[in-house]
XYZ file of C-alpha atoms in Angstrom:
558
model
C 28.513 -4.732 21.511
C 30.924 -2.664 23.713
C 29.886 -2.659 27.371
C 29.941 1.126 27.607
C 27.418 1.511 24.804
C 25.126 -1.019 26.485
C 25.409 0.601 29.895
C 24.618 4.014 28.461
C 21.121 2.762 27.694
C 20.430 1.417 31.195
C 18.562 3.317 33.885
C 18.840 3.579 37.657
C 15.505 4.752 39.053
C 15.040 6.224 42.505
C 11.723 7.142 44.128
C 11.183 9.086 47.376
C 8.277 11.345 48.354
C 10.570 13.781 50.200
C 11.909 16.185 47.510
C 15.076 16.897 49.466
C 15.885 13.239 49.984
C 14.950 12.465 46.358
C 17.364 15.085 45.049
C 20.113 13.961 47.405
C 19.861 10.314 46.379
C 19.826 11.247 42.682
C 22.815 13.564 43.220
C 24.908 10.815 44.802
C 23.898 8.319 42.106
C 24.797 10.684 39.277
C 28.124 11.514 40.862
C 29.206 7.868 40.708
C 27.173 6.373 37.857
C 26.063 9.296 35.679
C 28.727 8.691 33.064
C 27.474 5.221 32.194
C 23.866 5.137 33.405
C 20.888 7.452 33.242
C 19.500 8.319 36.656
C 15.735 8.898 36.762
C 14.035 10.142 39.920
C 10.388 10.295 40.939
C 8.576 11.590 44.029
C 5.726 9.076 44.220
C 5.120 5.448 43.456
C 2.560 6.289 40.761
C 4.950 8.690 39.027
C 7.720 6.092 39.162
C 5.477 3.395 37.652
C 4.474 5.774 34.871
C 8.163 6.434 34.166
C 8.850 2.680 34.068
C 6.050 2.097 31.567
C 7.451 4.833 29.341
C 10.918 3.295 29.537
C 9.450 -0.102 28.689
C 7.721 1.270 25.594
C 10.937 2.930 24.418
C 12.800 -0.358 24.719
C 15.163 0.927 27.433
C 16.367 -1.212 30.324
C 16.235 -0.526 34.048
C 19.124 -2.009 36.009
C 18.317 -0.908 39.587
C 15.217 0.315 41.432
C 15.856 2.241 44.659
C 12.628 2.998 46.596
C 11.943 4.654 49.939
C 9.793 2.506 52.227
C 7.682 5.238 53.866
C 5.713 6.874 51.065
C 2.018 7.835 51.238
C -0.588 6.144 48.988
C 1.972 3.543 47.866
C 4.876 2.471 50.067
C 8.185 1.240 48.734
C 7.340 -2.453 48.953
C 4.043 -1.952 47.096
C 5.882 0.017 44.416
C 8.578 -2.619 43.960
C 5.924 -5.333 43.729
C 4.238 -3.551 40.806
C 7.558 -2.552 39.233
C 8.496 -6.242 39.217
C 5.768 -6.850 36.613
C 7.258 -4.224 34.281
C 11.004 -4.907 34.699
C 11.347 -8.309 36.363
C 15.105 -8.328 35.858
C 15.856 -5.029 37.649
C 17.716 -5.253 40.960
C 15.574 -3.999 43.884
C 16.738 -1.883 46.841
C 14.595 -0.543 49.717
C 15.651 2.618 51.564
C 14.452 2.404 55.172
C 14.749 3.936 58.621
C 16.110 1.793 61.483
C 12.570 1.320 62.825
C 11.469 -0.240 59.524
C 14.037 -3.021 59.338
C 11.442 -5.709 60.101
C 9.372 -4.544 57.115
C 12.494 -4.572 54.959
C 13.289 -8.140 55.982
C 9.715 -9.205 55.170
C 10.088 -7.555 51.748
C 12.883 -9.984 50.893
C 10.201 -12.650 50.525
C 7.433 -10.402 49.124
C 9.342 -8.767 46.253
C 12.555 -10.807 46.235
C 14.394 -7.755 47.600
C 18.103 -7.668 46.739
C 19.172 -5.242 49.476
C 17.926 -2.689 51.963
C 19.788 0.471 52.975
C 19.394 2.333 56.242
C 19.083 6.112 56.348
C 21.304 8.024 56.370
C 23.429 6.412 53.655
C 26.334 8.845 54.159
C 29.075 8.498 53.310
C 27.911 6.971 49.987
C 31.418 5.683 49.258
C 30.997 3.270 52.193
C 27.264 2.568 52.437
C 25.717 3.184 48.982
C 28.229 2.661 46.187
C 29.537 -0.797 47.193
C 25.960 -2.108 47.254
C 25.082 -0.559 43.870
C 28.363 -1.726 42.306
C 27.575 -5.329 43.219
C 23.962 -5.113 42.024
C 24.947 -3.532 38.694
C 27.562 -6.200 38.129
C 24.954 -8.896 38.844
C 22.487 -7.259 36.462
C 25.067 -7.069 33.645
C 25.935 -10.732 33.907
C 22.291 -11.777 34.053
C 21.859 -9.979 30.687
C 18.356 -8.543 30.650
C 19.260 -6.260 27.792
C 16.896 -5.988 24.836
C 17.642 -5.094 21.232
C 15.313 -2.282 20.110
C 12.781 -3.748 17.707
C 9.148 -3.435 16.760
C 6.914 -5.383 19.135
C 3.462 -6.730 18.260
C 1.036 -7.842 20.946
C -2.045 -9.656 19.780
C -4.340 -12.637 19.966
C -3.232 -15.787 18.189
C -6.533 -16.145 16.325
C -7.196 -12.483 15.487
C -7.529 -11.775 11.754
C -6.248 -8.213 12.096
C -3.271 -9.310 14.186
C -2.411 -11.794 11.452
C -2.670 -9.037 8.824
C -0.299 -6.776 10.788
C 2.276 -9.536 11.174
C 2.031 -10.289 7.459
C 2.364 -6.583 6.594
C 5.526 -6.177 8.684
C 7.082 -9.416 7.470
C 6.489 -8.672 3.803
C 7.902 -5.155 4.184
C 11.093 -6.532 5.758
C 10.363 -4.879 9.131
C 11.823 -7.045 11.949
C 9.381 -7.552 14.794
C 8.763 -9.702 17.850
C 5.391 -11.275 18.494
C 3.879 -11.500 21.980
C 0.619 -13.245 22.710
C -1.738 -11.129 24.803
C -2.148 -13.965 27.298
C 1.550 -14.475 28.064
C 3.361 -12.520 30.819
C 5.429 -10.247 28.565
C 2.406 -9.497 26.394
C 0.406 -8.485 29.459
C 3.263 -6.271 30.653
C 3.388 -4.452 27.332
C -0.396 -3.960 27.330
C -0.190 -2.495 30.823
C 2.724 -0.276 29.845
C 0.711 1.060 26.902
C -2.327 1.583 29.161
C -4.587 -0.605 27.042
C -6.207 -4.027 27.329
C -6.637 -7.236 25.362
C -9.883 -5.971 23.851
C -8.026 -3.444 21.664
C -5.559 -5.411 19.586
C -3.158 -5.486 17.942
C -0.813 -3.279 19.931
C 2.311 -2.305 17.980
C 5.235 -0.709 19.814
C 7.819 0.893 17.549
C 11.549 0.895 18.414
C 11.284 4.483 19.722
C 8.574 3.434 22.187
C 5.512 4.768 20.361
C 2.450 2.641 21.133
C 0.023 2.133 18.241
C -3.316 0.638 19.231
C -5.254 -1.039 16.405
C -3.228 0.857 13.738
C -4.225 1.028 10.079
C -1.675 0.014 7.443
C -0.782 3.570 6.430
C -0.191 4.769 9.992
C 1.744 1.591 10.750
C 3.894 2.012 7.643
C 4.760 5.614 8.496
C 5.655 4.771 12.112
C 7.997 1.896 11.249
C 9.979 3.913 8.725
C 8.286 3.147 5.410
C 7.652 6.056 3.050
C 3.956 6.818 2.523
C 3.990 10.404 1.222
C 5.301 11.441 -2.223
C 7.977 14.123 -2.287
C 6.720 15.703 -5.511
C 3.471 16.300 -7.362
C 4.678 15.431 -10.862
C 6.924 12.635 -12.179
C 8.118 11.187 -15.457
C 6.835 7.723 -14.523
C 4.382 6.433 -11.925
C 4.601 2.672 -11.379
C 1.479 1.231 -9.733
C 2.268 -2.061 -8.031
C 5.428 -3.351 -6.368
C 5.667 -6.916 -7.651
C 8.503 -8.145 -9.887
C 7.221 -6.144 -12.885
C 6.850 -2.930 -10.887
C 10.206 -3.296 -9.154
C 11.903 -4.087 -12.453
C 10.415 -0.952 -13.990
C 11.422 1.160 -10.977
C 15.032 -0.055 -11.206
C 15.336 0.594 -14.941
C 13.325 3.812 -14.901
C 15.297 5.447 -12.086
C 18.648 4.158 -13.348
C 17.974 5.751 -16.735
C 17.176 9.157 -15.313
C 13.377 9.121 -15.159
C 11.788 10.719 -12.107
C 10.156 7.522 -10.909
C 7.771 6.744 -8.061
C 6.446 3.279 -7.253
C 3.139 3.040 -5.391
C 2.281 -0.161 -3.530
C -0.934 -0.734 -1.567
C 0.471 -3.349 0.794
C 4.017 -4.648 0.436
C 6.537 -4.880 -2.367
C 7.095 -8.292 -3.916
C 3.562 -9.215 -4.871
C 2.767 -12.924 -4.861
C 6.389 -13.704 -5.707
C 7.473 -11.957 -2.499
C 5.439 -14.468 -0.493
C 7.137 -17.469 -2.064
C 9.338 -19.508 0.275
C 11.715 -20.462 -2.548
C 11.951 -19.638 -6.245
C 14.243 -22.189 -7.892
C 13.802 -21.495 -11.603
C 14.815 -17.814 -11.650
C 17.860 -17.094 -13.823
C 21.099 -16.650 -11.908
C 20.059 -18.398 -8.670
C 20.944 -22.084 -9.113
C 20.357 -22.786 -5.420
C 17.078 -20.886 -5.388
C 16.147 -17.646 -3.667
C 13.253 -16.788 -1.388
C 10.713 -14.272 -2.621
C 11.489 -11.980 0.307
C 15.229 -12.004 -0.468
C 14.636 -11.235 -4.135
C 12.176 -8.476 -3.224
C 14.501 -6.906 -0.686
C 17.376 -6.783 -3.168
C 15.190 -5.275 -5.886
C 13.730 -2.697 -3.524
C 17.169 -1.598 -2.320
C 18.404 -1.490 -5.905
C 15.520 0.765 -6.977
C 16.087 3.062 -3.994
C 19.823 3.230 -4.775
C 19.037 4.666 -8.205
C 16.679 7.237 -6.722
C 13.230 5.728 -7.198
C 10.673 6.682 -4.564
C 8.766 3.766 -3.072
C 5.460 4.524 -1.362
C 3.894 1.816 0.779
C 0.333 1.386 2.070
C -1.090 3.779 -0.528
C -4.106 2.449 -2.391
C -4.753 3.813 -5.888
C -8.456 4.221 -6.686
C -8.504 6.181 -9.932
C -6.648 7.105 -13.126
C -7.512 10.401 -14.785
C -6.287 11.451 -18.221
C -5.775 15.206 -18.537
C -4.267 15.682 -21.966
C -0.651 14.582 -21.888
C -0.710 14.336 -18.085
C -1.968 11.289 -16.212
C -3.214 11.732 -12.651
C -3.254 8.878 -10.168
C -5.716 9.339 -7.317
C -5.329 7.726 -3.886
C -8.053 6.443 -1.586
C -7.578 9.431 0.735
C -8.357 11.881 -2.104
C -4.801 13.025 -2.769
C -3.280 12.643 -6.236
C 0.012 12.765 -8.107
C 0.566 13.126 -11.847
C 3.111 12.080 -14.457
C 3.906 11.986 -18.138
C 3.478 8.190 -18.134
C 2.019 5.430 -15.986
C 2.859 1.740 -15.750
C 0.132 -0.572 -14.455
C 1.873 -3.427 -12.634
C -0.900 -4.164 -10.168
C -0.470 -7.911 -10.320
C -3.147 -10.259 -9.050
C -4.635 -11.328 -5.732
C -5.443 -14.836 -4.547
C -8.967 -15.921 -5.366
C -11.095 -16.502 -2.301
C -12.248 -20.006 -1.483
C -16.031 -20.059 -1.771
C -17.129 -22.536 0.898
C -19.300 -22.077 4.010
C -17.331 -20.965 7.067
C -14.144 -20.031 5.210
C -14.725 -16.262 5.095
C -15.487 -16.084 8.824
C -12.295 -17.967 9.687
C -9.940 -16.099 7.344
C -6.977 -14.905 9.371
C -7.965 -17.313 12.147
C -6.721 -20.554 10.723
C -7.526 -19.930 7.054
C -4.824 -18.014 5.197
C -4.113 -16.791 1.667
C -0.422 -16.671 0.824
C 0.725 -16.439 4.474
C 2.783 -19.627 4.661
C 6.023 -17.824 5.554
C 4.518 -15.854 8.430
C 2.500 -18.671 9.967
C 4.856 -21.612 9.396
C 6.476 -21.384 12.834
C 3.090 -21.808 14.502
C 2.379 -24.981 12.494
C 5.173 -26.971 14.107
C 3.980 -30.502 14.806
C 0.465 -29.891 13.401
C -1.545 -31.349 10.529
C -1.729 -28.728 7.760
C -3.872 -28.539 4.617
C -2.972 -26.683 1.408
C -5.524 -26.021 -1.342
C -4.202 -25.604 -4.885
C -2.267 -27.376 -7.594
C 0.049 -24.730 -9.092
C 3.562 -23.609 -8.164
C 2.546 -21.345 -5.285
C 0.745 -24.237 -3.575
C 3.701 -26.567 -4.135
C 6.207 -24.075 -2.753
C 4.034 -23.492 0.322
C 3.623 -27.233 0.899
C 7.375 -27.784 0.746
C 8.078 -24.926 3.160
C 5.402 -25.972 5.646
C 6.555 -29.597 5.563
C 9.796 -28.646 7.302
C 8.064 -28.383 10.651
C 4.516 -29.649 10.256
C 3.547 -33.156 11.301
C 1.850 -33.631 7.927
C 0.887 -31.551 4.896
C -2.066 -32.566 2.751
C -2.364 -30.889 -0.661
C -5.945 -30.748 -1.938
C -6.273 -30.478 -5.724
C -9.660 -30.081 -7.390
C -8.443 -31.469 -10.707
C -6.054 -34.206 -11.754
C -2.316 -34.793 -11.261
C -0.008 -31.962 -10.167
C 1.921 -32.167 -13.440
C -0.994 -30.489 -15.200
C -0.332 -27.142 -13.486
C 2.908 -27.381 -11.478
C 6.523 -27.177 -12.674
C 8.208 -30.549 -13.085
C 10.998 -29.885 -10.546
C 8.432 -28.939 -7.910
C 6.222 -31.956 -8.581
C 9.232 -34.185 -7.929
C 10.023 -32.425 -4.650
C 6.431 -32.728 -3.417
C 6.262 -36.409 -4.337
C 9.567 -37.125 -2.589
C 8.624 -35.363 0.678
C 7.733 -38.078 3.230
C 5.154 -36.010 5.130
C 3.297 -34.544 2.121
C 0.190 -36.254 0.765
C -1.537 -35.157 -2.455
C -5.274 -35.741 -2.765
C -6.558 -35.049 -6.277
C -10.231 -34.607 -7.072
C -10.810 -33.206 -3.576
C -12.295 -29.890 -2.475
C -13.066 -28.123 0.789
C -16.809 -28.381 1.283
C -16.922 -26.262 4.457
C -14.825 -25.007 7.384
C -15.804 -25.220 11.040
C -14.695 -23.540 14.249
C -15.710 -21.072 16.943
C -12.983 -18.441 17.298
C -10.556 -20.304 15.002
C -10.449 -23.151 12.487
C -11.011 -26.557 14.078
C -12.279 -28.853 11.315
C -12.733 -29.133 7.544
C -15.299 -31.059 5.555
C -13.640 -32.467 2.423
C -15.546 -33.801 -0.587
C -14.406 -36.221 -3.264
C -15.507 -34.674 -6.582
C -15.876 -38.102 -8.241
C -17.816 -40.077 -5.640
C -19.381 -37.203 -3.682
C -18.142 -38.815 -0.457
C -17.458 -36.330 2.379
C -14.987 -36.594 5.236
C -14.530 -34.510 8.400
C -10.877 -33.832 9.354
C -9.356 -32.038 12.341
C -6.965 -29.178 11.639
C -6.177 -25.611 12.724
C -4.404 -24.686 9.482
C -5.643 -24.191 5.912
C -3.563 -22.350 3.300
C -5.327 -21.445 0.043
C -3.662 -20.980 -3.377
C -6.421 -21.382 -5.981
C -5.455 -19.040 -8.755
C -5.590 -15.298 -8.937
C -7.763 -12.414 -10.046
C -6.450 -9.075 -11.381
C -6.723 -5.950 -9.233
C -8.111 -3.738 -11.983
C -11.709 -2.833 -11.117
C -10.657 0.757 -10.398
C -9.685 1.138 -14.094
C -13.215 0.489 -15.367
C -14.162 3.004 -18.052
C -10.582 4.202 -18.585
C -8.401 1.284 -19.635
C -9.609 -1.607 -21.797
C -9.755 -5.001 -20.036
C -10.670 -8.493 -21.154
C -13.729 -10.338 -19.752
C -11.669 -11.658 -16.825
C -10.422 -8.189 -15.877
C -6.878 -8.462 -17.260
C -5.553 -5.391 -19.087
C -5.337 -5.560 -22.873
C -2.313 -3.978 -24.577
C -0.450 -3.610 -27.864
C -1.552 -5.749 -30.818
C -4.160 -7.481 -28.618
C -6.253 -4.277 -28.566
C -7.950 -5.378 -31.795
C -8.415 -8.636 -33.610
C -6.306 -7.615 -36.611
C -3.615 -5.832 -34.595
C -4.678 -2.396 -35.809
C -5.131 0.523 -33.351
C -8.455 0.540 -31.486
C -11.161 2.908 -32.816
C -10.631 5.469 -30.041
C -6.864 5.659 -30.640
C -5.954 9.248 -31.596
C -2.278 8.982 -32.554
C -0.827 8.313 -35.988
C 1.284 5.421 -34.757
C 0.035 2.052 -33.482
C 0.134 1.323 -29.734
C 3.471 0.031 -28.500
C 3.663 -3.589 -27.421
C 2.825 -2.997 -23.717
C 0.809 0.186 -24.242
C -2.903 0.193 -23.367
C -5.683 1.955 -25.256
C -4.607 5.154 -23.442
C -1.362 6.581 -24.920
C 1.369 6.754 -22.297
C -0.299 4.202 -20.011
C 1.493 0.856 -20.087
C 0.982 -2.534 -18.435
C 3.445 -5.224 -17.358
C 3.393 -8.480 -15.430
C 0.515 -10.635 -14.278
C -2.110 -7.921 -14.760
C -1.599 -8.029 -18.544
C -3.947 -10.186 -20.552
C -2.303 -13.447 -21.691
C 0.908 -12.783 -19.741
C 3.217 -15.685 -18.849
C 2.615 -15.416 -15.061
C 6.278 -16.031 -14.229
C 8.715 -13.912 -12.198
C 11.332 -13.691 -14.968
C 8.843 -12.608 -17.614
C 7.343 -10.011 -15.258
C 10.761 -8.468 -14.574
C 11.488 -8.480 -18.316
C 8.209 -6.758 -19.114
C 8.925 -4.108 -16.470
C 12.262 -3.358 -18.115
C 10.712 -3.393 -21.599
C 7.980 -1.010 -20.488
C 10.606 1.567 -19.458
C 12.164 1.371 -22.921
C 8.730 2.055 -24.420
C 8.140 4.906 -21.962
C 11.337 6.542 -23.234
C 10.097 6.154 -26.796
C 6.727 7.635 -25.848
C 8.312 10.629 -24.072
C 10.605 11.335 -27.009
C 7.642 11.546 -29.388
C 5.281 13.465 -27.105
């Protein structure tokens, strides 16, 4: 980055309780340094500290602090001591009278003072500028510059803090994590005027501090769209997994006014996969987040709207129009709707697990938490592809990974290529016929009780990490009474609507339902939420594209 552009973001702060002196110091500083640095002045220590906290939140950098020694309530040394906690890298200068030189010398040890200047400092070309030039040069070469990014301060074992990190990661929002008990985390909490009891704290790149934010507020503040731009569309896609993203790409590219609504983050379960190796066109594999990011950008390029952190709670049929209602009461409508809601991980039903979720027990969070598992013993529950992919990813840094499978060999439910990788990994152990009997821990997971399903023998193991991948359940309860579902909650469509393939009794049109069309004309389903679907990324994308073709056919005949 060019030095001038970096310097333009740095601040020189001066504080003096005498307004005349304060203005004079700021005037001389601006005359020499105003072209490359922003000069901020304050007339009390409290006001200067408040300004520093605001600068900290906005991600700006302070290069030099120039403080007058004799100020009421808070003298210059006391100010610099507190300012050191906010910007430890800033160079520190004390402005003193001749009678205060002893105090200035003492301050060298108290606040690691870089220099003290005697009043008057005229002419500045001889007494002020040479000192500041040297300090600025030292600051530049020390490199305390920060790249503006979203910052998250939280507790390591807080469930909500874990959810926020997962939300940002899955939505491709870069962030930096700070523990609330480390120095930088404490500085940010102080700058935001909050404490460790109200977490997480999220600081956006523009310096806005969000204390315990909800997903929708968080999404809006980090640049994700949450509000539709219109009230009526050609196609509303509900769900941002592979099927939904595929439909959004094909719908928008073919001229349909398309909006995709996602309650959490685009990508679905596939977006949480560390590596997908059997997807067409990627012989070396591709991570779920990479595939999701490309699909999302592709949909946006064609003009599809993508709304994040909007939960759909109802579908209303008003003649030819279909209204989709959100949890906040607002609604949008369209000629057609595609249900691509996907599935969610089933919860592990064992004592202690629910209380420790997000605090050592995780569902589909392997990518976010992997860095914290370095050198630890990790347990993975599940025997399908998602569990195998997580085990392989976690094994890169973990001391050991133990895969717990309720049933028999992995080959019964896991792809052959993945079984071979798991078996070849030196630090992965597979224990079949084994379940988690219970989880134990105070504020975070500390131990698991495992049970052998054949012998009934139990074993207590020490671990802080349990990742659960035990199948999935459809997110379709909100459709009850509107769209036909099978006994497990998956949406029934096309010829599956009746045993003989004929239209269902309530069907009002002369034609039979299209292949992916539900019992409601103009409402389609694609991907994992469809009854008897293949549960594979490629098939979900294909169904999303096919659904758009059927939407066109439906619109032409309506």
